[in-house]
Amino acid sequence: MYRYRSRRTVPPGRQVVRGVAEASGASPGSTGVAVGVGQPSRPARPTLEMVAAAAGVSRGTASRALNGEPNVSSRAVDAVIRAAAELGYRPNLTARSLVLGRSDSVALVISESDQRLFTDPFFAAMMRTVHRELSAASTQLVLALARGDREREQLVRFAAGRHLDGVLLISLRDGDPMPAELERAGIPVVTAGRGTVPVETEQSSGTNAPGCWVDVDNRGGARAAVEHLTGLGRREIVTIAGPQDMSPGRDRMLGWTDALAAAGLPARATSVVFGDFTEVSGYIAMRDLLHRLPTIDAVFAASDLMALGALRALRMAGRRVPQDVAVVGFEDAPAARLADPPLTTVRQPVDELGKLMVRILLARIRGESTVDGQVVLSTELVRRSSA
C-alpha cells in the first residue's frame, strides 16, 4: 500500500479529504487529495424576527425598542437589547434608511478657498463642534466643499438623491443659490450667518421654511471694539474690513461706522481697506493704510488673522503697538493670545454657533415645529495688550 501526501495548496474554505490514495491503492502519480466543491456552511445572520423571538415580544415591539421609540415598556426594551447583544444582531442600515426615508447623514458644506479653509482656525473649530454634536445624535458627518458652480451642482444632486438628511452651510456669499436649491429639493438647510435670500415655496411654512440661520452679533461686537478705541482717546481709527458680499464682513464694517458716528468722528472712505480675512490681506491692507494716512493711531481689523498681518506691517514700519497704534481684532482665535503683543479682540462663540446649527437642523429633520430657526449670539470684548 502506497502512502502519499500532496504538497498542493488548497484554496481557503474548500473541504479537503486526505488519505484517498491510501484507501484506493492509488498510483504514485495521483494527487491523493479530494477537493469538495461546496463552501463550509455559515451561520445565518441574526434577523429582527430572531431577536423578537428570543426576547418574547412581537417584531414590531422589537423594532420600536431598538429605535428608541416611545410606548415600549422598560422590561421589553431590556429584553430586546439583551437578545440583540446575545445574538450579535446588527440592523440593516440600508433597509432602515429606505423604510424611514432617512440616511442618518448630514453635510457640513464650506464655500471657501483652500487658502482660507486650511489656515483659518474658525473652520477647524466648527468641524470639531459639528462632528461632536452629530456623533452624539448617531448621525454621520459628511464634509463637502462647494467653491464654484460645478461643485455646488454636484452637492445639490447628491443631496437630492436622499444621501443626506440635511445640510449645514458656512461661509456663504450673498446671492449663493445653494440654500434655495437644496430647500426646493426638500433638504433642510441651516446657515451660519444671514447672507442668504429665502426662497418662497407653496410647501414652506413655519420653521420648515428656508432662511433658518444662526449668527453672531457681528455689528454689535465691532461697535464695542471701536468704542473701546475711542474710549482710549484714539481719533484716527481705520479699519481693515472683510468682504462686503458676506454678512460678517458687512456687519463688522457697519459696527465700525456706528461707533465712529457715536463719537462724532468721520467714517472716511480713505480709512477703509478691504481684505479677505487672511493674514496676508491684513498685512497688505495695513501697509496701504499707513501710506494713505500716516497719522493713524488705531485700527480695527475684521478678523484676528488680518489683525496679525497688521501687527507685522506696523512692526516693519517702526510703529509701536499700542503706544503709537492700537490694534483690535475679531474672533479670539488661539493665535490672538500668542501674538506680540497679545491681541485685544472680540470673542465670538464658535462652539455655541456650531452646536445650535446642528440642533436646529436635527429638529427640522425630525419635523419639529417649535424650534427657533433664527438665532443671534452675543459677543464679548477681550482686552489684552494691543489696545
Coordinates of C-alpha atoms in Angstrom, one line a residue:
M1 CA 0.0 0.0 0.0
Y2 CA 1.4 3.3 -1.0
R3 CA 1.2 6.4 1.3
Y4 CA 1.3 9.8 -0.4
R5 CA 0.6 13.4 0.8
S6 CA 0.2 16.1 -1.7
R7 CA 2.0 19.4 -1.3
R8 CA -0.6 21.1 -3.5
T9 CA -2.1 24.3 -2.0
V10 CA -5.8 24.1 -1.5
P11 CA -7.8 27.3 -1.7
P12 CA -9.1 28.5 1.7
G13 CA -12.5 27.4 2.6
R14 CA -12.5 24.2 0.4
Q15 CA -13.2 20.8 2.0
V16 CA -10.1 18.6 1.9
V17 CA -10.2 14.8 2.3
R18 CA -6.9 13.2 2.9
G19 CA -5.9 9.5 2.6
V20 CA -7.8 8.8 -0.6
A21 CA -4.7 7.3 -2.1
E22 CA -4.3 5.1 0.9
A23 CA -7.7 3.7 0.7
S24 CA -7.8 3.1 -3.1
G25 CA -4.3 1.9 -3.8
A26 CA -3.7 4.9 -6.0
S27 CA -0.6 5.1 -8.1
P28 CA 2.3 7.4 -7.2
G29 CA 1.1 9.9 -9.8
S30 CA -2.1 10.6 -8.1
T31 CA -2.7 13.7 -6.1
G32 CA -4.1 12.0 -3.1
V33 CA -6.4 15.0 -2.4
A34 CA -10.2 15.2 -2.9
V35 CA -11.5 18.8 -3.0
G36 CA -15.1 19.4 -2.2
V37 CA -17.0 21.9 -4.3
G38 CA -19.2 23.1 -1.5
Q39 CA -18.4 26.0 0.8
P40 CA -18.5 25.4 4.6
S41 CA -21.9 26.4 5.9
R42 CA -22.1 29.8 7.5
P43 CA -24.4 30.7 10.4
A44 CA -27.4 32.6 9.4
R45 CA -27.2 36.4 10.0
P46 CA -29.4 37.2 13.0
T47 CA -32.7 38.9 12.0
L48 CA -35.1 41.1 13.7
E49 CA -37.5 38.2 13.9
M50 CA -34.9 36.1 15.8
V51 CA -34.4 39.0 18.2
A52 CA -38.1 39.3 18.8
A53 CA -38.5 35.6 19.4
A54 CA -35.6 35.4 21.8
A55 CA -37.0 38.4 23.7
G56 CA -40.5 37.0 23.7
V57 CA -42.0 40.1 22.0
S58 CA -43.5 40.9 18.6
R59 CA -41.4 42.0 15.7
G60 CA -43.0 45.5 15.9
T61 CA -42.2 45.8 19.6
A62 CA -38.6 44.7 18.9
S63 CA -38.2 47.3 16.2
R64 CA -39.6 50.1 18.3
A65 CA -37.4 49.2 21.2
L66 CA -34.2 49.2 19.1
N67 CA -35.2 52.5 17.5
G68 CA -35.8 54.1 20.9
E69 CA -39.4 54.9 20.1
P70 CA -42.0 55.6 22.9
N71 CA -44.7 53.3 24.1
V72 CA -42.4 50.3 24.9
S73 CA -42.1 49.1 28.4
S74 CA -38.7 49.2 30.0
R75 CA -38.9 45.5 30.6
A76 CA -39.4 44.8 26.9
V77 CA -36.6 47.2 26.0
D78 CA -34.2 45.4 28.3
A79 CA -35.2 42.0 26.9
V80 CA -34.8 43.2 23.3
I81 CA -31.4 44.8 23.9
R82 CA -30.2 41.7 25.7
A83 CA -31.4 39.4 23.0
A84 CA -29.8 41.6 20.3
A85 CA -26.5 41.5 22.1
E86 CA -26.5 37.8 22.6
L87 CA -27.4 37.1 19.0
G88 CA -25.0 39.7 17.6
Y89 CA -27.8 41.4 15.8
R90 CA -26.9 44.4 13.6
P91 CA -29.6 46.4 11.8
N92 CA -29.6 46.6 8.1
L93 CA -28.9 50.3 7.7
T94 CA -29.7 50.4 4.0
A95 CA -33.1 48.8 4.6
R96 CA -33.7 51.1 7.6
S97 CA -32.9 54.2 5.6
L98 CA -35.4 53.1 2.9
V99 CA -38.1 52.5 5.4
L100 CA -37.6 55.6 7.4
G101 CA -36.7 57.8 4.4
R102 CA -33.5 59.0 6.2
S103 CA -29.8 58.4 5.7
D104 CA -28.6 59.5 9.1
S105 CA -26.1 61.7 7.4
V106 CA -25.7 65.5 7.5
A107 CA -23.3 67.5 5.3
L108 CA -21.2 70.4 6.5
V109 CA -20.6 72.4 3.3
I110 CA -17.9 75.1 3.2
S111 CA -17.9 77.6 0.4
E112 CA -14.3 78.9 0.8
S113 CA -10.9 78.8 -0.9
D114 CA -8.3 76.3 0.1
Q115 CA -6.0 79.1 1.4
R116 CA -8.6 80.2 4.0
L117 CA -10.0 76.8 4.7
F118 CA -6.7 75.4 5.9
T119 CA -5.3 78.5 7.6
D120 CA -8.3 80.0 9.4
P121 CA -8.9 78.3 12.8
F122 CA -12.6 79.1 12.6
F123 CA -13.2 76.2 10.2
A124 CA -11.4 73.6 12.3
A125 CA -13.3 74.7 15.4
M126 CA -16.6 74.5 13.5
M127 CA -15.8 71.0 12.2
R128 CA -14.9 69.7 15.7
T129 CA -18.1 71.1 17.2
V130 CA -20.4 69.8 14.4
H131 CA -18.8 66.4 14.5
R132 CA -19.2 66.1 18.2
E133 CA -22.9 67.1 18.1
L134 CA -23.7 64.9 15.2
S135 CA -21.9 61.9 16.8
A136 CA -23.9 62.4 20.0
A137 CA -27.1 62.1 17.8
S138 CA -25.8 59.0 16.0
T139 CA -25.6 60.9 12.7
Q140 CA -22.7 60.8 10.3
L141 CA -20.9 63.9 9.2
V142 CA -20.2 64.4 5.5
L143 CA -17.7 67.2 4.8
A144 CA -18.1 68.9 1.4
L145 CA -16.5 71.8 -0.4
A146 CA -18.6 74.0 -2.8
R147 CA -16.4 76.6 -4.3
G148 CA -18.0 77.0 -7.7
D149 CA -21.0 76.2 -9.8
R150 CA -19.8 72.7 -10.6
E151 CA -19.2 71.7 -7.0
R152 CA -22.4 73.3 -5.9
E153 CA -24.4 71.4 -8.6
Q154 CA -22.7 68.1 -7.6
L155 CA -23.6 68.7 -3.9
V156 CA -27.3 69.5 -4.7
R157 CA -27.6 66.4 -6.9
F158 CA -26.0 64.2 -4.2
A159 CA -28.4 65.6 -1.5
A160 CA -31.4 65.4 -3.7
G161 CA -30.6 61.6 -4.2
R162 CA -31.5 61.2 -0.5
H163 CA -27.9 60.6 0.5
L164 CA -28.2 63.5 3.1
D165 CA -30.9 64.3 5.6
G166 CA -29.9 67.9 5.9
V167 CA -27.1 70.5 5.2
L168 CA -25.2 73.0 7.3
L169 CA -23.7 75.8 5.2
I170 CA -20.9 78.1 6.3
S171 CA -19.0 81.0 4.7
L172 CA -21.7 81.8 2.1
R173 CA -21.6 84.8 -0.2
D174 CA -24.6 86.9 -0.9
G175 CA -26.8 85.6 -3.7
D176 CA -25.5 82.0 -3.4
P177 CA -28.3 79.9 -4.9
M178 CA -27.4 76.7 -3.0
P179 CA -29.7 77.2 0.0
A180 CA -32.7 77.8 -2.2
E181 CA -31.8 74.8 -4.5
L182 CA -31.4 72.5 -1.5
E183 CA -34.7 73.6 0.0
R184 CA -36.5 73.1 -3.3
A185 CA -35.2 69.6 -3.3
G186 CA -36.7 69.0 0.1
I187 CA -33.4 69.1 2.0
P188 CA -33.5 71.1 5.3
V189 CA -30.7 73.8 5.5
V190 CA -29.3 75.8 8.3
T191 CA -26.7 78.5 7.5
A192 CA -24.0 80.3 9.6
G193 CA -24.9 84.0 9.1
R194 CA -27.7 85.7 7.3
G195 CA -26.2 86.2 3.9
T196 CA -28.8 84.1 2.1
V197 CA -32.1 85.1 0.4
P198 CA -35.1 82.9 1.4
V199 CA -36.9 81.2 -1.4
E200 CA -40.7 81.1 -1.3
T201 CA -42.4 77.8 -2.0
E202 CA -46.0 76.6 -1.5
Q203 CA -44.8 73.9 0.9
S204 CA -42.8 76.3 3.0
S205 CA -44.2 77.4 6.4
G206 CA -43.0 78.0 9.9
T207 CA -39.6 76.6 10.8
N208 CA -39.6 74.4 7.8
A209 CA -39.3 77.5 5.6
P210 CA -36.0 78.5 4.1
G211 CA -33.9 81.0 6.0
C212 CA -33.0 79.1 9.1
W213 CA -29.7 80.5 10.4
V214 CA -27.5 81.1 13.4
D215 CA -25.4 84.2 13.5
V216 CA -23.2 86.2 16.0
D217 CA -23.8 89.8 16.7
N218 CA -21.0 91.0 14.3
R219 CA -22.2 94.6 14.2
G220 CA -22.6 94.9 18.0
G221 CA -19.2 93.2 18.6
A222 CA -17.4 95.5 16.1
R223 CA -19.1 98.6 17.6
A224 CA -17.9 97.5 21.1
A225 CA -14.3 97.1 19.7
V226 CA -14.3 100.6 18.2
E227 CA -15.9 102.2 21.2
H228 CA -13.1 100.7 23.3
L229 CA -10.6 102.5 21.0
T230 CA -12.5 105.8 21.2
G231 CA -12.6 105.4 24.9
L232 CA -8.8 105.2 24.9
G233 CA -8.7 108.6 23.2
R234 CA -7.9 107.4 19.7
R235 CA -9.2 109.6 16.9
E236 CA -7.6 108.3 13.6
I237 CA -9.3 104.9 13.7
V238 CA -9.1 103.0 10.4
T239 CA -10.5 99.6 9.6
I240 CA -9.4 96.5 7.6
A241 CA -12.8 95.3 6.6
G242 CA -13.9 91.9 5.4
P243 CA -15.6 91.0 2.1
Q244 CA -18.8 93.0 1.7
D245 CA -20.6 90.2 0.0
M246 CA -20.5 88.2 3.2
S247 CA -22.7 89.1 6.2
P248 CA -19.8 89.1 8.8
G249 CA -17.7 91.4 6.7
R250 CA -20.6 93.8 6.0
D251 CA -21.9 93.8 9.6
R252 CA -18.4 94.4 11.2
M253 CA -17.8 97.4 8.9
L254 CA -21.2 98.8 9.9
G255 CA -20.2 98.4 13.6
W256 CA -17.1 100.4 12.9
T257 CA -19.2 103.2 11.3
D258 CA -21.7 103.2 14.2
A259 CA -19.0 103.7 16.8
L260 CA -17.3 106.5 14.9
A261 CA -20.6 108.3 14.5
A262 CA -21.4 107.9 18.2
A263 CA -18.0 109.5 19.0
G264 CA -18.5 112.3 16.4
L265 CA -15.7 111.0 14.2
P266 CA -16.0 110.8 10.4
A267 CA -16.0 107.4 8.7
R268 CA -14.0 108.3 5.6
A269 CA -13.6 106.0 2.6
T270 CA -9.8 106.5 2.8
S271 CA -9.9 104.9 6.2
V272 CA -11.1 101.6 4.9
V273 CA -9.2 98.9 3.1
F274 CA -10.8 95.5 2.3
G275 CA -9.2 92.2 3.0
D276 CA -10.4 88.6 2.8
F277 CA -10.0 87.6 6.4
T278 CA -6.5 86.2 5.8
E279 CA -3.2 87.3 7.5
V280 CA -1.7 88.2 4.1
S281 CA -4.5 90.5 3.3
G282 CA -4.3 92.2 6.7
Y283 CA -0.5 92.9 6.1
I284 CA -1.1 94.4 2.7
A285 CA -4.1 96.5 3.8
M286 CA -2.1 97.9 6.8
R287 CA 0.8 98.9 4.6
D288 CA -1.7 100.7 2.3
L289 CA -3.4 102.5 5.2
L290 CA 0.0 103.7 6.6
H291 CA 0.8 105.1 3.2
R292 CA -2.5 106.9 2.9
L293 CA -2.8 108.1 6.5
P294 CA 0.5 108.4 8.3
T295 CA -1.3 109.8 11.4
I296 CA -3.2 106.6 12.1
D297 CA -3.5 105.9 15.9
A298 CA -5.8 102.8 15.9
V299 CA -7.0 100.0 13.6
F300 CA -10.0 97.7 13.9
A301 CA -9.4 94.5 11.8
A302 CA -12.5 92.4 11.0
S303 CA -10.6 89.2 11.8
D304 CA -7.8 88.1 14.1
L305 CA -5.8 86.9 11.2
M306 CA -6.0 90.3 9.5
A307 CA -5.1 91.9 12.8
L308 CA -2.0 89.7 13.0
G309 CA -1.0 90.8 9.5
A310 CA -1.5 94.4 10.6
L311 CA 0.8 93.9 13.6
R312 CA 3.5 92.6 11.3
A313 CA 3.2 95.6 9.0
L314 CA 3.2 98.1 11.9
R315 CA 6.3 96.4 13.3
M316 CA 8.1 96.6 10.0
A317 CA 7.1 100.3 9.7
G318 CA 8.6 101.1 13.1
R319 CA 5.2 101.7 14.7
R320 CA 4.9 100.6 18.4
V321 CA 1.7 98.7 19.5
P322 CA -0.2 100.0 21.4
Q323 CA 1.9 103.2 22.1
D324 CA 1.7 104.5 18.5
V325 CA -1.1 102.5 17.1
A326 CA -3.7 100.4 19.0
V327 CA -5.0 97.2 17.3
V328 CA -8.2 95.3 17.9
G329 CA -9.2 92.1 16.0
F330 CA -12.4 89.9 15.9
E331 CA -12.9 86.2 16.8
D332 CA -10.5 85.4 19.6
A333 CA -8.6 82.8 17.7
P334 CA -5.9 80.8 19.6
A335 CA -3.2 82.9 17.9
A336 CA -4.6 86.1 19.4
R337 CA -3.3 85.1 22.9
L338 CA 0.2 84.3 21.4
A339 CA 0.6 87.5 19.4
D340 CA 3.2 90.1 20.3
P341 CA 1.7 91.9 22.0
P342 CA -1.3 89.7 22.9
L343 CA -4.3 90.9 20.8
T344 CA -7.3 92.7 22.1
T345 CA -10.2 91.2 20.2
V346 CA -13.9 90.4 20.1
R347 CA -14.7 86.8 21.1
Q348 CA -17.4 85.1 19.0
P349 CA -18.9 81.9 20.5
V350 CA -17.9 79.5 17.7
D351 CA -18.7 76.4 19.8
E352 CA -22.2 77.6 20.6
L353 CA -22.7 78.6 16.9
G354 CA -21.9 75.1 15.7
K355 CA -23.9 73.5 18.4
L356 CA -27.1 75.5 17.7
M357 CA -26.8 75.0 14.0
V358 CA -26.7 71.2 14.5
R359 CA -29.6 71.2 16.9
I360 CA -31.8 73.4 14.7
L361 CA -31.1 71.2 11.7
L362 CA -31.8 67.9 13.5
A363 CA -35.1 69.4 14.8
R364 CA -36.1 70.3 11.3
I365 CA -35.2 66.8 10.1
R366 CA -37.4 65.4 12.8
G367 CA -40.2 67.7 11.6
E368 CA -40.4 69.6 14.9
S369 CA -42.4 72.9 14.7
T370 CA -41.3 74.6 17.9
V371 CA -37.6 75.2 17.0
D372 CA -36.4 78.8 16.8
G373 CA -34.8 78.9 13.3
Q374 CA -33.2 82.3 13.6
V375 CA -30.7 83.0 16.4
V376 CA -28.2 85.8 17.1
L377 CA -25.5 85.0 19.6
S378 CA -23.8 87.7 21.8
T379 CA -20.1 88.6 21.5
E380 CA -17.6 89.7 24.2
L381 CA -14.7 92.2 24.1
V382 CA -11.5 90.5 25.4
R383 CA -9.0 93.2 26.5
R384 CA -5.3 92.3 26.1
S385 CA -2.1 94.4 25.5
S386 CA -2.6 95.6 21.9
A387 CA -5.2 98.1 22.8

